[in-house]
GROMACS .gro file of N, CA, C and O in nm:
model
  556
    1UNK      N    1  -8.778  -2.964  -7.125
    1UNK     CA    2  -8.833  -2.893  -7.239
    1UNK      C    3  -8.751  -2.766  -7.263
    1UNK      O    4  -8.727  -2.688  -7.172
    2UNK      N    5  -8.709  -2.748  -7.386
    2UNK     CA    6  -8.637  -2.627  -7.424
    2UNK      C    7  -8.735  -2.511  -7.425
    2UNK      O    8  -8.853  -2.528  -7.449
    3UNK      N    9  -8.686  -2.391  -7.403
    3UNK     CA   10  -8.772  -2.275  -7.406
    3UNK      C   11  -8.741  -2.194  -7.531
    3UNK      O   12  -8.670  -2.093  -7.525
    4UNK      N   13  -8.793  -2.240  -7.642
    4UNK     CA   14  -8.768  -2.178  -7.771
    4UNK      C   15  -8.811  -2.032  -7.770
    4UNK      O   16  -8.739  -1.944  -7.817
    5UNK      N   17  -8.929  -2.007  -7.716
    5UNK     CA   18  -8.981  -1.870  -7.714
    5UNK      C   19  -8.892  -1.774  -7.639
    5UNK      O   20  -8.866  -1.662  -7.685
    6UNK      N   21  -8.843  -1.815  -7.524
    6UNK     CA   22  -8.756  -1.728  -7.443
    6UNK      C   23  -8.625  -1.702  -7.515
    6UNK      O   24  -8.573  -1.589  -7.513
    7UNK      N   25  -8.570  -1.804  -7.580
    7UNK     CA   26  -8.444  -1.785  -7.652
    7UNK      C   27  -8.461  -1.688  -7.768
    7UNK      O   28  -8.378  -1.599  -7.789
    8UNK      N   29  -8.569  -1.703  -7.844
    8UNK     CA   30  -8.594  -1.611  -7.956
    8UNK      C   31  -8.618  -1.471  -7.904
    8UNK      O   32  -8.568  -1.373  -7.960
    9UNK      N   33  -8.693  -1.458  -7.796
    9UNK     CA   34  -8.720  -1.325  -7.739
    9UNK      C   35  -8.591  -1.255  -7.697
    9UNK      O   36  -8.574  -1.136  -7.721
   10UNK      N   37  -8.499  -1.328  -7.637
   10UNK     CA   38  -8.370  -1.269  -7.599
   10UNK      C   39  -8.292  -1.223  -7.723
   10UNK      O   40  -8.231  -1.116  -7.722
   11UNK      N   41  -8.294  -1.303  -7.828
   11UNK     CA   42  -8.226  -1.265  -7.952
   11UNK      C   43  -8.288  -1.139  -8.012
   11UNK      O   44  -8.218  -1.048  -8.057
   12UNK      N   45  -8.420  -1.133  -8.011
   12UNK     CA   46  -8.491  -1.018  -8.066
   12UNK      C   47  -8.457  -0.892  -7.987
   12UNK      O   48  -8.430  -0.786  -8.045
   13UNK      N   49  -8.457  -0.903  -7.854
   13UNK     CA   50  -8.424  -0.787  -7.770
   13UNK      C   51  -8.282  -0.738  -7.798
   13UNK      O   52  -8.257  -0.618  -7.807
   14UNK      N   53  -8.189  -0.832  -7.812
   14UNK     CA   54  -8.052  -0.794  -7.842
   14UNK      C   55  -8.042  -0.726  -7.979
   14UNK      O   56  -7.975  -0.624  -7.994
   15UNK      N   57  -8.110  -0.782  -8.077
   15UNK     CA   58  -8.109  -0.723  -8.212
   15UNK      C   59  -8.169  -0.583  -8.209
   15UNK      O   60  -8.112  -0.488  -8.268
   16UNK      N   61  -8.281  -0.567  -8.142
   16UNK     CA   62  -8.345  -0.434  -8.133
   16UNK      C   63  -8.251  -0.333  -8.067
   16UNK      O   64  -8.241  -0.219  -8.112
   17UNK      N   65  -8.182  -0.375  -7.961
   17UNK     CA   66  -8.089  -0.285  -7.892
   17UNK      C   67  -7.973  -0.246  -7.983
   17UNK      O   68  -7.936  -0.130  -7.992
   18UNK      N   69  -7.915  -0.345  -8.051
   18UNK     CA   70  -7.801  -0.316  -8.140
   18UNK      C   71  -7.841  -0.224  -8.254
   18UNK      O   72  -7.765  -0.134  -8.291
   19UNK      N   73  -7.959  -0.243  -8.306
   19UNK     CA   74  -8.007  -0.156  -8.415
   19UNK      C   75  -8.037  -0.017  -8.361
   19UNK      O   76  -7.997   0.083  -8.421
   20UNK      N   77  -8.105  -0.011  -8.249
   20UNK     CA   78  -8.139   0.119  -8.188
   20UNK      C   79  -8.013   0.199  -8.154
   20UNK      O   80  -8.008   0.321  -8.175
   21UNK      N   81  -7.909   0.131  -8.106
   21UNK     CA   82  -7.784   0.197  -8.067
   21UNK      C   83  -7.690   0.219  -8.186
   21UNK      O   84  -7.577   0.263  -8.167
   22UNK      N   85  -7.735   0.185  -8.304
   22UNK     CA   86  -7.657   0.200  -8.429
   22UNK      C   87  -7.527   0.120  -8.428
   22UNK      O   88  -7.432   0.155  -8.495
   23UNK      N   89  -7.526   0.014  -8.350
   23UNK     CA   90  -7.413  -0.079  -8.351
   23UNK      C   91  -7.428  -0.173  -8.471
   23UNK      O   92  -7.331  -0.207  -8.537
   24UNK      N   93  -7.552  -0.210  -8.498
   24UNK     CA   94  -7.583  -0.296  -8.611
   24UNK      C   95  -7.653  -0.211  -8.716
   24UNK      O   96  -7.767  -0.170  -8.699
   25UNK      N   97  -7.581  -0.182  -8.823
   25UNK     CA   98  -7.636  -0.106  -8.934
   25UNK      C   99  -7.652  -0.203  -9.051
   25UNK      O  100  -7.552  -0.255  -9.103
   26UNK      N  101  -7.774  -0.227  -9.088
   26UNK     CA  102  -7.802  -0.326  -9.193
   26UNK      C  103  -7.774  -0.269  -9.331
   26UNK      O  104  -7.812  -0.155  -9.361
   27UNK      N  105  -7.712  -0.350  -9.412
   27UNK     CA  106  -7.686  -0.311  -9.551
   27UNK      C  107  -7.811  -0.337  -9.634
   27UNK      O  108  -7.906  -0.401  -9.589
   28UNK      N  109  -7.810  -0.288  -9.757
   28UNK     CA  110  -7.921  -0.313  -9.849
   28UNK      C  111  -7.939  -0.464  -9.868
   28UNK      O  112  -8.052  -0.514  -9.866
   29UNK      N  113  -7.828  -0.536  -9.885
   29UNK     CA  114  -7.837  -0.682  -9.902
   29UNK      C  115  -7.894  -0.750  -9.778
   29UNK      O  116  -7.974  -0.843  -9.790
   30UNK      N  117  -7.854  -0.705  -9.660
   30UNK     CA  118  -7.910  -0.760  -9.536
   30UNK      C  119  -8.061  -0.740  -9.531
   30UNK      O  120  -8.136  -0.831  -9.497
   31UNK      N  121  -8.104  -0.620  -9.567
   31UNK     CA  122  -8.248  -0.590  -9.566
   31UNK      C  123  -8.324  -0.676  -9.667
   31UNK      O  124  -8.434  -0.723  -9.639
   32UNK      N  125  -8.263  -0.700  -9.781
   32UNK     CA  126  -8.326  -0.784  -9.883
   32UNK      C  127  -8.341  -0.927  -9.834
   32UNK      O  128  -8.447  -0.988  -9.848
   33UNK      N  129  -8.236  -0.981  -9.775
   33UNK     CA  130  -8.241  -1.117  -9.721
   33UNK      C  131  -8.340  -1.125  -9.606
   33UNK      O  132  -8.419  -1.220  -9.596
   34UNK      N  133  -8.340  -1.025  -9.518
   34UNK     CA  134  -8.434  -1.024  -9.406
   34UNK      C  135  -8.578  -1.019  -9.454
   34UNK      O  136  -8.665  -1.088  -9.399
   35UNK      N  137  -8.604  -0.941  -9.558
   35UNK     CA  138  -8.740  -0.932  -9.613
   35UNK      C  139  -8.785  -1.066  -9.669
   35UNK      O  140  -8.899  -1.109  -9.647
   36UNK      N  141  -8.698  -1.133  -9.741
   36UNK     CA  142  -8.732  -1.265  -9.797
   36UNK      C  143  -8.755  -1.365  -9.686
   36UNK      O  144  -8.851  -1.443  -9.688
   37UNK      N  145  -8.669  -1.365  -9.585
   37UNK     CA  146  -8.685  -1.457  -9.472
   37UNK      C  147  -8.816  -1.429  -9.399
   37UNK      O  148  -8.888  -1.522  -9.362
   38UNK      N  149  -8.848  -1.302  -9.378
   38UNK     CA  150  -8.973  -1.266  -9.310
   38UNK      C  151  -9.093  -1.318  -9.388
   38UNK      O  152  -9.187  -1.374  -9.330
   39UNK      N  153  -9.090  -1.301  -9.520
   39UNK     CA  154  -9.200  -1.351  -9.603
   39UNK      C  155  -9.210  -1.503  -9.597
   39UNK      O  156  -9.320  -1.559  -9.588
   40UNK      N  157  -9.096  -1.570  -9.600
   40UNK     CA  158  -9.095  -1.716  -9.594
   40UNK      C  159  -9.146  -1.767  -9.459
   40UNK      O  160  -9.219  -1.867  -9.453
   41UNK      N  161  -9.109  -1.699  -9.352
   41UNK     CA  162  -9.157  -1.739  -9.219
   41UNK      C  163  -9.307  -1.718  -9.206
   41UNK      O  164  -9.378  -1.802  -9.150
   42UNK      N  165  -9.356  -1.608  -9.260
   42UNK     CA  166  -9.500  -1.581  -9.257
   42UNK      C  167  -9.575  -1.687  -9.336
   42UNK      O  168  -9.680  -1.735  -9.293
   43UNK      N  169  -9.520  -1.726  -9.450
   43UNK     CA  170  -9.585  -1.830  -9.531
   43UNK      C  171  -9.582  -1.965  -9.461
   43UNK      O  172  -9.678  -2.044  -9.472
   44UNK      N  173  -9.476  -1.993  -9.388
   44UNK     CA  174  -9.463  -2.123  -9.321
   44UNK      C  175  -9.554  -2.134  -9.199
   44UNK      O  176  -9.619  -2.236  -9.179
   45UNK      N  177  -9.558  -2.030  -9.118
   45UNK     CA  178  -9.636  -2.034  -8.994
   45UNK      C  179  -9.725  -1.909  -8.991
   45UNK      O  180  -9.683  -1.804  -8.946
   46UNK      N  181  -9.844  -1.925  -9.043
   46UNK     CA  182  -9.937  -1.813  -9.052
   46UNK      C  183 -10.002  -1.780  -8.919
   46UNK      O  184  -9.941  -1.795  -8.814
   47UNK      N  185 -10.128  -1.745  -8.925
   47UNK     CA  186 -10.195  -1.702  -8.802
   47UNK      C  187 -10.222  -1.820  -8.709
   47UNK      O  188 -10.231  -1.935  -8.753
   48UNK      N  189 -10.231  -1.792  -8.581
   48UNK     CA  190 -10.246  -1.899  -8.482
   48UNK      C  191 -10.369  -1.987  -8.504
   48UNK      O  192 -10.362  -2.109  -8.488
   49UNK      N  193 -10.480  -1.928  -8.540
   49UNK     CA  194 -10.603  -2.005  -8.558
   49UNK      C  195 -10.587  -2.110  -8.669
   49UNK      O  196 -10.630  -2.224  -8.653
   50UNK      N  197 -10.525  -2.070  -8.778
   50UNK     CA  198 -10.503  -2.163  -8.888
   50UNK      C  199 -10.409  -2.274  -8.845
   50UNK      O  200 -10.437  -2.392  -8.869
   51UNK      N  201 -10.299  -2.239  -8.783
   51UNK     CA  202 -10.201  -2.339  -8.740
   51UNK      C  203 -10.263  -2.439  -8.643
   51UNK      O  204 -10.242  -2.559  -8.656
   52UNK      N  205 -10.337  -2.389  -8.547
   52UNK     CA  206 -10.393  -2.477  -8.444
   52UNK      C  207 -10.501  -2.570  -8.499
   52UNK      O  208 -10.529  -2.672  -8.437
   53UNK      N  209 -10.557  -2.536  -8.613
   53UNK     CA  210 -10.660  -2.623  -8.672
   53UNK      C  211 -10.599  -2.736  -8.757
   53UNK      O  212 -10.670  -2.827  -8.798
   54UNK      N  213 -10.469  -2.730  -8.781
   54UNK     CA  214 -10.402  -2.829  -8.864
   54UNK      C  215 -10.369  -2.956  -8.785
   54UNK      O  216 -10.346  -2.949  -8.664
   55UNK      N  217 -10.357  -3.068  -8.855
   55UNK     CA  218 -10.307  -3.189  -8.788
   55UNK      C  219 -10.161  -3.166  -8.745
   55UNK      O  220 -10.088  -3.086  -8.804
   56UNK      N  221 -10.119  -3.238  -8.642
   56UNK     CA  222  -9.985  -3.220  -8.588
   56UNK      C  223  -9.876  -3.243  -8.693
   56UNK      O  224  -9.775  -3.174  -8.693
   57UNK      N  225  -9.898  -3.336  -8.783
   57UNK     CA  226  -9.798  -3.363  -8.888
   57UNK      C  227  -9.775  -3.237  -8.972
   57UNK      O  228  -9.660  -3.202  -9.003
   58UNK      N  229  -9.881  -3.168  -9.007
   58UNK     CA  230  -9.867  -3.046  -9.087
   58UNK      C  231  -9.807  -2.932  -9.006
   58UNK      O  232  -9.728  -2.853  -9.058
   59UNK      N  233  -9.843  -2.924  -8.880
   59UNK     CA  234  -9.784  -2.819  -8.796
   59UNK      C  235  -9.634  -2.838  -8.786
   59UNK      O  236  -9.557  -2.742  -8.798
   60UNK      N  237  -9.591  -2.962  -8.766
   60UNK     CA  238  -9.449  -2.990  -8.759
   60UNK      C  239  -9.380  -2.962  -8.892
   60UNK      O  240  -9.270  -2.906  -8.896
   61UNK      N  241  -9.447  -2.997  -9.000
   61UNK     CA  242  -9.392  -2.968  -9.133
   61UNK      C  243  -9.370  -2.818  -9.149
   61UNK      O  244  -9.265  -2.774  -9.198
   62UNK      N  245  -9.466  -2.738  -9.105
   62UNK     CA  246  -9.454  -2.592  -9.117
   62UNK      C  247  -9.341  -2.538  -9.030
   62UNK      O  248  -9.270  -2.446  -9.072
   63UNK      N  249  -9.325  -2.596  -8.912
   63UNK     CA  250  -9.215  -2.552  -8.826
   63UNK      C  251  -9.080  -2.584  -8.889
   63UNK      O  252  -8.988  -2.502  -8.885
   64UNK      N  253  -9.071  -2.699  -8.950
   64UNK     CA  254  -8.945  -2.735  -9.017
   64UNK      C  255  -8.921  -2.648  -9.140
   64UNK      O  256  -8.807  -2.613  -9.171
   65UNK      N  257  -9.029  -2.611  -9.211
   65UNK     CA  258  -9.014  -2.519  -9.324
   65UNK      C  259  -8.961  -2.384  -9.276
   65UNK      O  260  -8.877  -2.322  -9.342
   66UNK      N  261  -9.008  -2.340  -9.162
   66UNK     CA  262  -8.962  -2.212  -9.107
   66UNK      C  263  -8.813  -2.221  -9.071
   66UNK      O  264  -8.736  -2.129  -9.102
   67UNK      N  265  -8.773  -2.330  -9.009
   67UNK     CA  266  -8.632  -2.348  -8.976
   67UNK      C  267  -8.548  -2.351  -9.103
   67UNK      O  268  -8.439  -2.292  -9.109
   68UNK      N  269  -8.597  -2.416  -9.207
   68UNK     CA  270  -8.526  -2.419  -9.335
   68UNK      C  271  -8.513  -2.279  -9.394
   68UNK      O  272  -8.408  -2.243  -9.449
   69UNK      N  273  -8.617  -2.198  -9.381
   69UNK     CA  274  -8.613  -2.060  -9.431
   69UNK      C  275  -8.505  -1.980  -9.359
   69UNK      O  276  -8.432  -1.901  -9.422
   70UNK      N  277  -8.492  -2.001  -9.229
   70UNK     CA  278  -8.388  -1.933  -9.152
   70UNK      C  279  -8.250  -1.978  -9.200
   70UNK      O  280  -8.159  -1.897  -9.221
   71UNK      N  281  -8.234  -2.108  -9.221
   71UNK     CA  282  -8.105  -2.162  -9.265
   71UNK      C  283  -8.069  -2.111  -9.405
   71UNK      O  284  -7.953  -2.078  -9.431
   72UNK      N  285  -8.166  -2.103  -9.493
   72UNK     CA  286  -8.140  -2.053  -9.628
   72UNK      C  287  -8.099  -1.905  -9.622
   72UNK      O  288  -8.003  -1.864  -9.688
   73UNK      N  289  -8.169  -1.826  -9.542
   73UNK     CA  290  -8.131  -1.685  -9.527
   73UNK      C  291  -7.990  -1.673  -9.471
   73UNK      O  292  -7.910  -1.591  -9.518
   74UNK      N  293  -7.959  -1.755  -9.374
   74UNK     CA  294  -7.826  -1.756  -9.312
   74UNK      C  295  -7.717  -1.780  -9.416
   74UNK      O  296  -7.609  -1.721  -9.409
   75UNK      N  297  -7.745  -1.865  -9.513
   75UNK     CA  298  -7.645  -1.898  -9.616
   75UNK      C  299  -7.612  -1.779  -9.706
   75UNK      O  300  -7.510  -1.781  -9.776
   76UNK      N  301  -7.693  -1.674  -9.702
   76UNK     CA  302  -7.676  -1.561  -9.794
   76UNK      C  303  -7.622  -1.434  -9.730
   76UNK      O  304  -7.616  -1.330  -9.796
   77UNK      N  305  -7.585  -1.441  -9.602
   77UNK     CA  306  -7.540  -1.320  -9.533
   77UNK      C  307  -7.415  -1.346  -9.451
   77UNK      O  308  -7.375  -1.461  -9.431
   78UNK      N  309  -7.357  -1.238  -9.405
   78UNK     CA  310  -7.238  -1.244  -9.319
   78UNK      C  311  -7.259  -1.144  -9.206
   78UNK      O  312  -7.352  -1.065  -9.207
   79UNK      N  313  -7.171  -1.146  -9.110
   79UNK     CA  314  -7.174  -1.047  -9.003
   79UNK      C  315  -7.291  -1.066  -8.908
   79UNK      O  316  -7.337  -1.177  -8.886
   80UNK      N  317  -7.339  -0.954  -8.854
   80UNK     CA  318  -7.440  -0.959  -8.749
   80UNK      C  319  -7.569  -1.030  -8.791
   80UNK      O  320  -7.627  -1.103  -8.711
   81UNK      N  321  -7.615  -1.009  -8.914
   81UNK     CA  322  -7.738  -1.078  -8.955
   81UNK      C  323  -7.715  -1.229  -8.958
   81UNK      O  324  -7.801  -1.306  -8.915
   82UNK      N  325  -7.599  -1.272  -9.002
   82UNK     CA  326  -7.567  -1.415  -9.001
   82UNK      C  327  -7.560  -1.467  -8.857
   82UNK      O  328  -7.611  -1.577  -8.828
   83UNK      N  329  -7.501  -1.391  -8.770
   83UNK     CA  330  -7.491  -1.433  -8.630
   83UNK      C  331  -7.631  -1.443  -8.568
   83UNK      O  332  -7.660  -1.537  -8.494
   84UNK      N  333  -7.715  -1.344  -8.598
   84UNK     CA  334  -7.852  -1.344  -8.547
   84UNK      C  335  -7.930  -1.465  -8.600
   84UNK      O  336  -7.994  -1.538  -8.524
   85UNK      N  337  -7.922  -1.486  -8.731
   85UNK     CA  338  -7.995  -1.599  -8.791
   85UNK      C  339  -7.940  -1.733  -8.744
   85UNK      O  340  -8.016  -1.829  -8.723
   86UNK      N  341  -7.809  -1.742  -8.725
   86UNK     CA  342  -7.750  -1.865  -8.673
   86UNK      C  343  -7.799  -1.897  -8.533
   86UNK      O  344  -7.833  -2.012  -8.502
   87UNK      N  345  -7.806  -1.795  -8.450
   87UNK     CA  346  -7.856  -1.814  -8.313
   87UNK      C  347  -8.005  -1.850  -8.316
   87UNK      O  348  -8.050  -1.933  -8.238
   88UNK      N  349  -8.079  -1.789  -8.407
   88UNK     CA  350  -8.222  -1.821  -8.420
   88UNK      C  351  -8.240  -1.966  -8.465
   88UNK      O  352  -8.326  -2.039  -8.412
   89UNK      N  353  -8.160  -2.010  -8.561
   89UNK     CA  354  -8.168  -2.149  -8.607
   89UNK      C  355  -8.136  -2.245  -8.493
   89UNK      O  356  -8.203  -2.348  -8.475
   90UNK      N  357  -8.037  -2.211  -8.413
   90UNK     CA  358  -8.001  -2.295  -8.298
   90UNK      C  359  -8.117  -2.300  -8.199
   90UNK      O  360  -8.151  -2.407  -8.148
   91UNK      N  361  -8.179  -2.186  -8.173
   91UNK     CA  362  -8.292  -2.183  -8.080
   91UNK      C  363  -8.410  -2.266  -8.130
   91UNK      O  364  -8.480  -2.329  -8.050
   92UNK      N  365  -8.428  -2.268  -8.261
   92UNK     CA  366  -8.539  -2.344  -8.320
   92UNK      C  367  -8.507  -2.491  -8.344
   92UNK      O  368  -8.595  -2.570  -8.378
   93UNK      N  369  -8.382  -2.530  -8.324
   93UNK     CA  370  -8.339  -2.665  -8.358
   93UNK      C  371  -8.412  -2.778  -8.285
   93UNK      O  372  -8.418  -2.889  -8.340
   94UNK      N  373  -8.472  -2.758  -8.168
   94UNK     CA  374  -8.546  -2.869  -8.108
   94UNK      C  375  -8.654  -2.927  -8.199
   94UNK      O  376  -8.685  -3.046  -8.189
   95UNK      N  377  -8.710  -2.847  -8.289
   95UNK     CA  378  -8.815  -2.901  -8.377
   95UNK      C  379  -8.760  -3.013  -8.466
   95UNK      O  380  -8.837  -3.096  -8.515
   96UNK      N  381  -8.630  -3.018  -8.483
   96UNK     CA  382  -8.570  -3.124  -8.564
   96UNK      C  383  -8.576  -3.259  -8.493
   96UNK      O  384  -8.562  -3.363  -8.557
   97UNK      N  385  -8.597  -3.256  -8.363
   97UNK     CA  386  -8.603  -3.380  -8.285
   97UNK      C  387  -8.746  -3.419  -8.249
   97UNK      O  388  -8.767  -3.511  -8.171
   98UNK      N  389  -8.842  -3.347  -8.304
   98UNK     CA  390  -8.982  -3.376  -8.276
   98UNK      C  391  -9.037  -3.471  -8.382
   98UNK      O  392  -8.992  -3.472  -8.497
   99UNK      N  393  -9.135  -3.547  -8.343
   99UNK     CA  394  -9.205  -3.633  -8.438
   99UNK      C  395  -9.354  -3.621  -8.411
   99UNK      O  396  -9.396  -3.606  -8.297
  100UNK      N  397  -9.431  -3.630  -8.518
  100UNK     CA  398  -9.576  -3.622  -8.506
  100UNK      C  399  -9.643  -3.756  -8.541
  100UNK      O  400  -9.763  -3.768  -8.531
  101UNK      N  401  -9.563  -3.851  -8.579
  101UNK     CA  402  -9.616  -3.982  -8.617
  101UNK      C  403  -9.583  -4.083  -8.508
  101UNK      O  404  -9.480  -4.072  -8.442
  102UNK      N  405  -9.669  -4.183  -8.492
  102UNK     CA  406  -9.640  -4.287  -8.392
  102UNK      C  407  -9.516  -4.367  -8.430
  102UNK      O  408  -9.487  -4.386  -8.548
  103UNK      N  409  -9.445  -4.412  -8.330
  103UNK     CA  410  -9.322  -4.488  -8.355
  103UNK      C  411  -9.350  -4.633  -8.388
  103UNK      O  412  -9.265  -4.701  -8.444
  104UNK      N  413  -9.469  -4.680  -8.350
  104UNK     CA  414  -9.502  -4.822  -8.364
  104UNK      C  415  -9.393  -4.903  -8.296
  104UNK      O  416  -9.363  -4.880  -8.181
  105UNK      N  417  -9.330  -4.997  -8.366
  105UNK     CA  418  -9.226  -5.077  -8.300
  105UNK      C  419  -9.085  -5.041  -8.347
  105UNK      O  420  -8.989  -5.107  -8.310
  106UNK      N  421  -9.072  -4.936  -8.428
  106UNK     CA  422  -8.941  -4.902  -8.482
  106UNK      C  423  -8.867  -4.798  -8.401
  106UNK      O  424  -8.921  -4.735  -8.310
  107UNK      N  425  -8.743  -4.780  -8.437
  107UNK     CA  426  -8.658  -4.679  -8.373
  107UNK      C  427  -8.701  -4.539  -8.419
  107UNK      O  428  -8.752  -4.522  -8.529
  108UNK      N  429  -8.679  -4.441  -8.333
  108UNK     CA  430  -8.717  -4.303  -8.366
  108UNK      C  431  -8.596  -4.211  -8.380
  108UNK      O  432  -8.613  -4.092  -8.401
  109UNK      N  433  -8.476  -4.265  -8.366
  109UNK     CA  434  -8.353  -4.185  -8.375
  109UNK      C  435  -8.356  -4.070  -8.274
  109UNK      O  436  -8.302  -3.962  -8.298
  110UNK      N  437  -8.422  -4.093  -8.162
  110UNK     CA  438  -8.429  -3.993  -8.057
  110UNK      C  439  -8.541  -3.892  -8.073
  110UNK      O  440  -8.553  -3.801  -7.991
  111UNK      N  441  -8.621  -3.905  -8.177
  111UNK     CA  442  -8.731  -3.810  -8.198
  111UNK      C  443  -8.840  -3.834  -8.093
  111UNK      O  444  -8.871  -3.947  -8.058
  112UNK      N  445  -8.896  -3.724  -8.045
  112UNK     CA  446  -8.999  -3.731  -7.942
  112UNK      C  447  -9.121  -3.651  -7.985
  112UNK      O  448  -9.107  -3.552  -8.057
  113UNK      N  449  -9.239  -3.692  -7.942
  113UNK     CA  450  -9.358  -3.613  -7.975
  113UNK      C  451  -9.364  -3.489  -7.885
  113UNK      O  452  -9.355  -3.501  -7.763
  114UNK      N  453  -9.378  -3.371  -7.945
  114UNK     CA  454  -9.389  -3.250  -7.863
  114UNK      C  455  -9.532  -3.238  -7.808
  114UNK      O  456  -9.626  -3.295  -7.863
  115UNK      N  457  -9.545  -3.161  -7.704
  115UNK     CA  458  -9.678  -3.131  -7.650
  115UNK      C  459  -9.743  -3.023  -7.737
  115UNK      O  460  -9.675  -2.954  -7.815
  116UNK      N  461  -9.872  -3.008  -7.721
  116UNK     CA  462  -9.942  -2.901  -7.794
  116UNK      C  463  -9.886  -2.764  -7.754
  116UNK      O  464  -9.876  -2.674  -7.837
  117UNK      N  465  -9.847  -2.750  -7.627
  117UNK     CA  466  -9.789  -2.625  -7.580
  117UNK      C  467  -9.656  -2.596  -7.651
  117UNK      O  468  -9.625  -2.480  -7.681
  118UNK      N  469  -9.579  -2.700  -7.677
  118UNK     CA  470  -9.452  -2.681  -7.747
  118UNK      C  471  -9.474  -2.637  -7.891
  118UNK      O  472  -9.400  -2.552  -7.943
  119UNK      N  473  -9.576  -2.692  -7.956
  119UNK     CA  474  -9.610  -2.645  -8.091
  119UNK      C  475  -9.642  -2.497  -8.088
  119UNK      O  476  -9.590  -2.418  -8.167
  120UNK      N  477  -9.730  -2.458  -7.996
  120UNK     CA  478  -9.772  -2.318  -7.986
  120UNK      C  479  -9.652  -2.228  -7.958
  120UNK      O  480  -9.637  -2.122  -8.020
  121UNK      N  481  -9.568  -2.269  -7.864
  121UNK     CA  482  -9.451  -2.188  -7.830
  121UNK      C  483  -9.358  -2.170  -7.950
  121UNK      O  484  -9.311  -2.059  -7.977
  122UNK      N  485  -9.331  -2.277  -8.022
  122UNK     CA  486  -9.243  -2.269  -8.139
  122UNK      C  487  -9.305  -2.181  -8.248
  122UNK      O  488  -9.236  -2.101  -8.310
  123UNK      N  489  -9.435  -2.196  -8.269
  123UNK     CA  490  -9.502  -2.113  -8.369
  123UNK      C  491  -9.499  -1.966  -8.332
  123UNK      O  492  -9.474  -1.879  -8.417
  124UNK      N  493  -9.522  -1.937  -8.204
  124UNK     CA  494  -9.515  -1.798  -8.158
  124UNK      C  495  -9.374  -1.743  -8.171
  124UNK      O  496  -9.355  -1.626  -8.206
  125UNK      N  497  -9.274  -1.824  -8.142
  125UNK     CA  498  -9.135  -1.781  -8.156
  125UNK      C  499  -9.104  -1.747  -8.302
  125UNK      O  500  -9.036  -1.647  -8.330
  126UNK      N  501  -9.155  -1.825  -8.393
  126UNK     CA  502  -9.134  -1.798  -8.536
  126UNK      C  503  -9.205  -1.670  -8.577
  126UNK      O  504  -9.151  -1.589  -8.652
  127UNK      N  505  -9.324  -1.648  -8.524
  127UNK     CA  506  -9.395  -1.522  -8.553
  127UNK      C  507  -9.317  -1.403  -8.500
  127UNK      O  508  -9.310  -1.298  -8.563
  128UNK      N  509  -9.257  -1.418  -8.383
  128UNK     CA  510  -9.176  -1.309  -8.325
  128UNK      C  511  -9.052  -1.284  -8.410
  128UNK      O  512  -9.015  -1.168  -8.435
  129UNK      N  513  -8.989  -1.390  -8.453
  129UNK     CA  514  -8.873  -1.379  -8.542
  129UNK      C  515  -8.913  -1.314  -8.673
  129UNK      O  516  -8.844  -1.225  -8.724
  130UNK      N  517  -9.026  -1.354  -8.727
  130UNK     CA  518  -9.077  -1.295  -8.851
  130UNK      C  519  -9.100  -1.146  -8.833
  130UNK      O  520  -9.066  -1.065  -8.919
  131UNK      N  521  -9.154  -1.110  -8.719
  131UNK     CA  522  -9.183  -0.970  -8.692
  131UNK      C  523  -9.058  -0.883  -8.690
  131UNK      O  524  -9.055  -0.775  -8.749
  132UNK      N  525  -8.953  -0.929  -8.622
  132UNK     CA  526  -8.829  -0.850  -8.618
  132UNK      C  527  -8.765  -0.844  -8.755
  132UNK      O  528  -8.715  -0.739  -8.797
  133UNK      N  529  -8.767  -0.952  -8.830
  133UNK     CA  530  -8.708  -0.950  -8.965
  133UNK      C  531  -8.785  -0.854  -9.055
  133UNK      O  532  -8.724  -0.780  -9.133
  134UNK      N  533  -8.916  -0.854  -9.043
  134UNK     CA  534  -8.996  -0.761  -9.124
  134UNK      C  535  -8.968  -0.616  -9.083
  134UNK      O  536  -8.957  -0.528  -9.169
  135UNK      N  537  -8.952  -0.593  -8.954
  135UNK     CA  538  -8.932  -0.455  -8.908
  135UNK      C  539  -8.794  -0.401  -8.946
  135UNK      O  540  -8.780  -0.282  -8.973
  136UNK      N  541  -8.693  -0.487  -8.951
  136UNK     CA  542  -8.560  -0.436  -8.985
  136UNK      C  543  -8.545  -0.408  -9.133
  136UNK      O  544  -8.453  -0.339  -9.174
  137UNK      N  545  -8.638  -0.457  -9.213
  137UNK     CA  546  -8.630  -0.427  -9.356
  137UNK      C  547  -8.670  -0.283  -9.385
  137UNK      O  548  -8.633  -0.229  -9.489
  138UNK      N  549  -8.742  -0.221  -9.290
  138UNK     CA  550  -8.786  -0.083  -9.311
  138UNK      C  551  -8.719   0.013  -9.214
  138UNK      O  552  -8.744   0.132  -9.220
  139UNK      N  553  -8.637  -0.038  -9.123
  139UNK     CA  554  -8.574   0.047  -9.020
  139UNK      C  555  -8.474   0.143  -9.081
  139UNK      O  556  -8.422   0.127  -9.186
   0.00000   0.00000   0.00000
């Protein structure tokens, strides 16, 4: 099992350090893209109670929407924000190999059903990512 949460947490800590040490100075455009990404992530994966009440198919759909939001933001930036978002997309990439539907007798192209704990971990990682993106828009 990949540790999505730990990978995102390490990225967030590095980003916070770089910003705090003034190594990473965000431009107006970076802040604009980060704000849009933060809003999109919040819309994709809301509060834990709501997410946990959804069927697994919808939870997985929301996780993939969040990954798409990160990829779209990545397409609009360069430099450190692009590197950060690229690493975040890589950390979240296991959700691309998850499936919420039964395989029946067909091939799954390597897709596997995640555990409920993996859903929770990925959702929490996205909330953490959303939090840092929202905070850097006002830093």
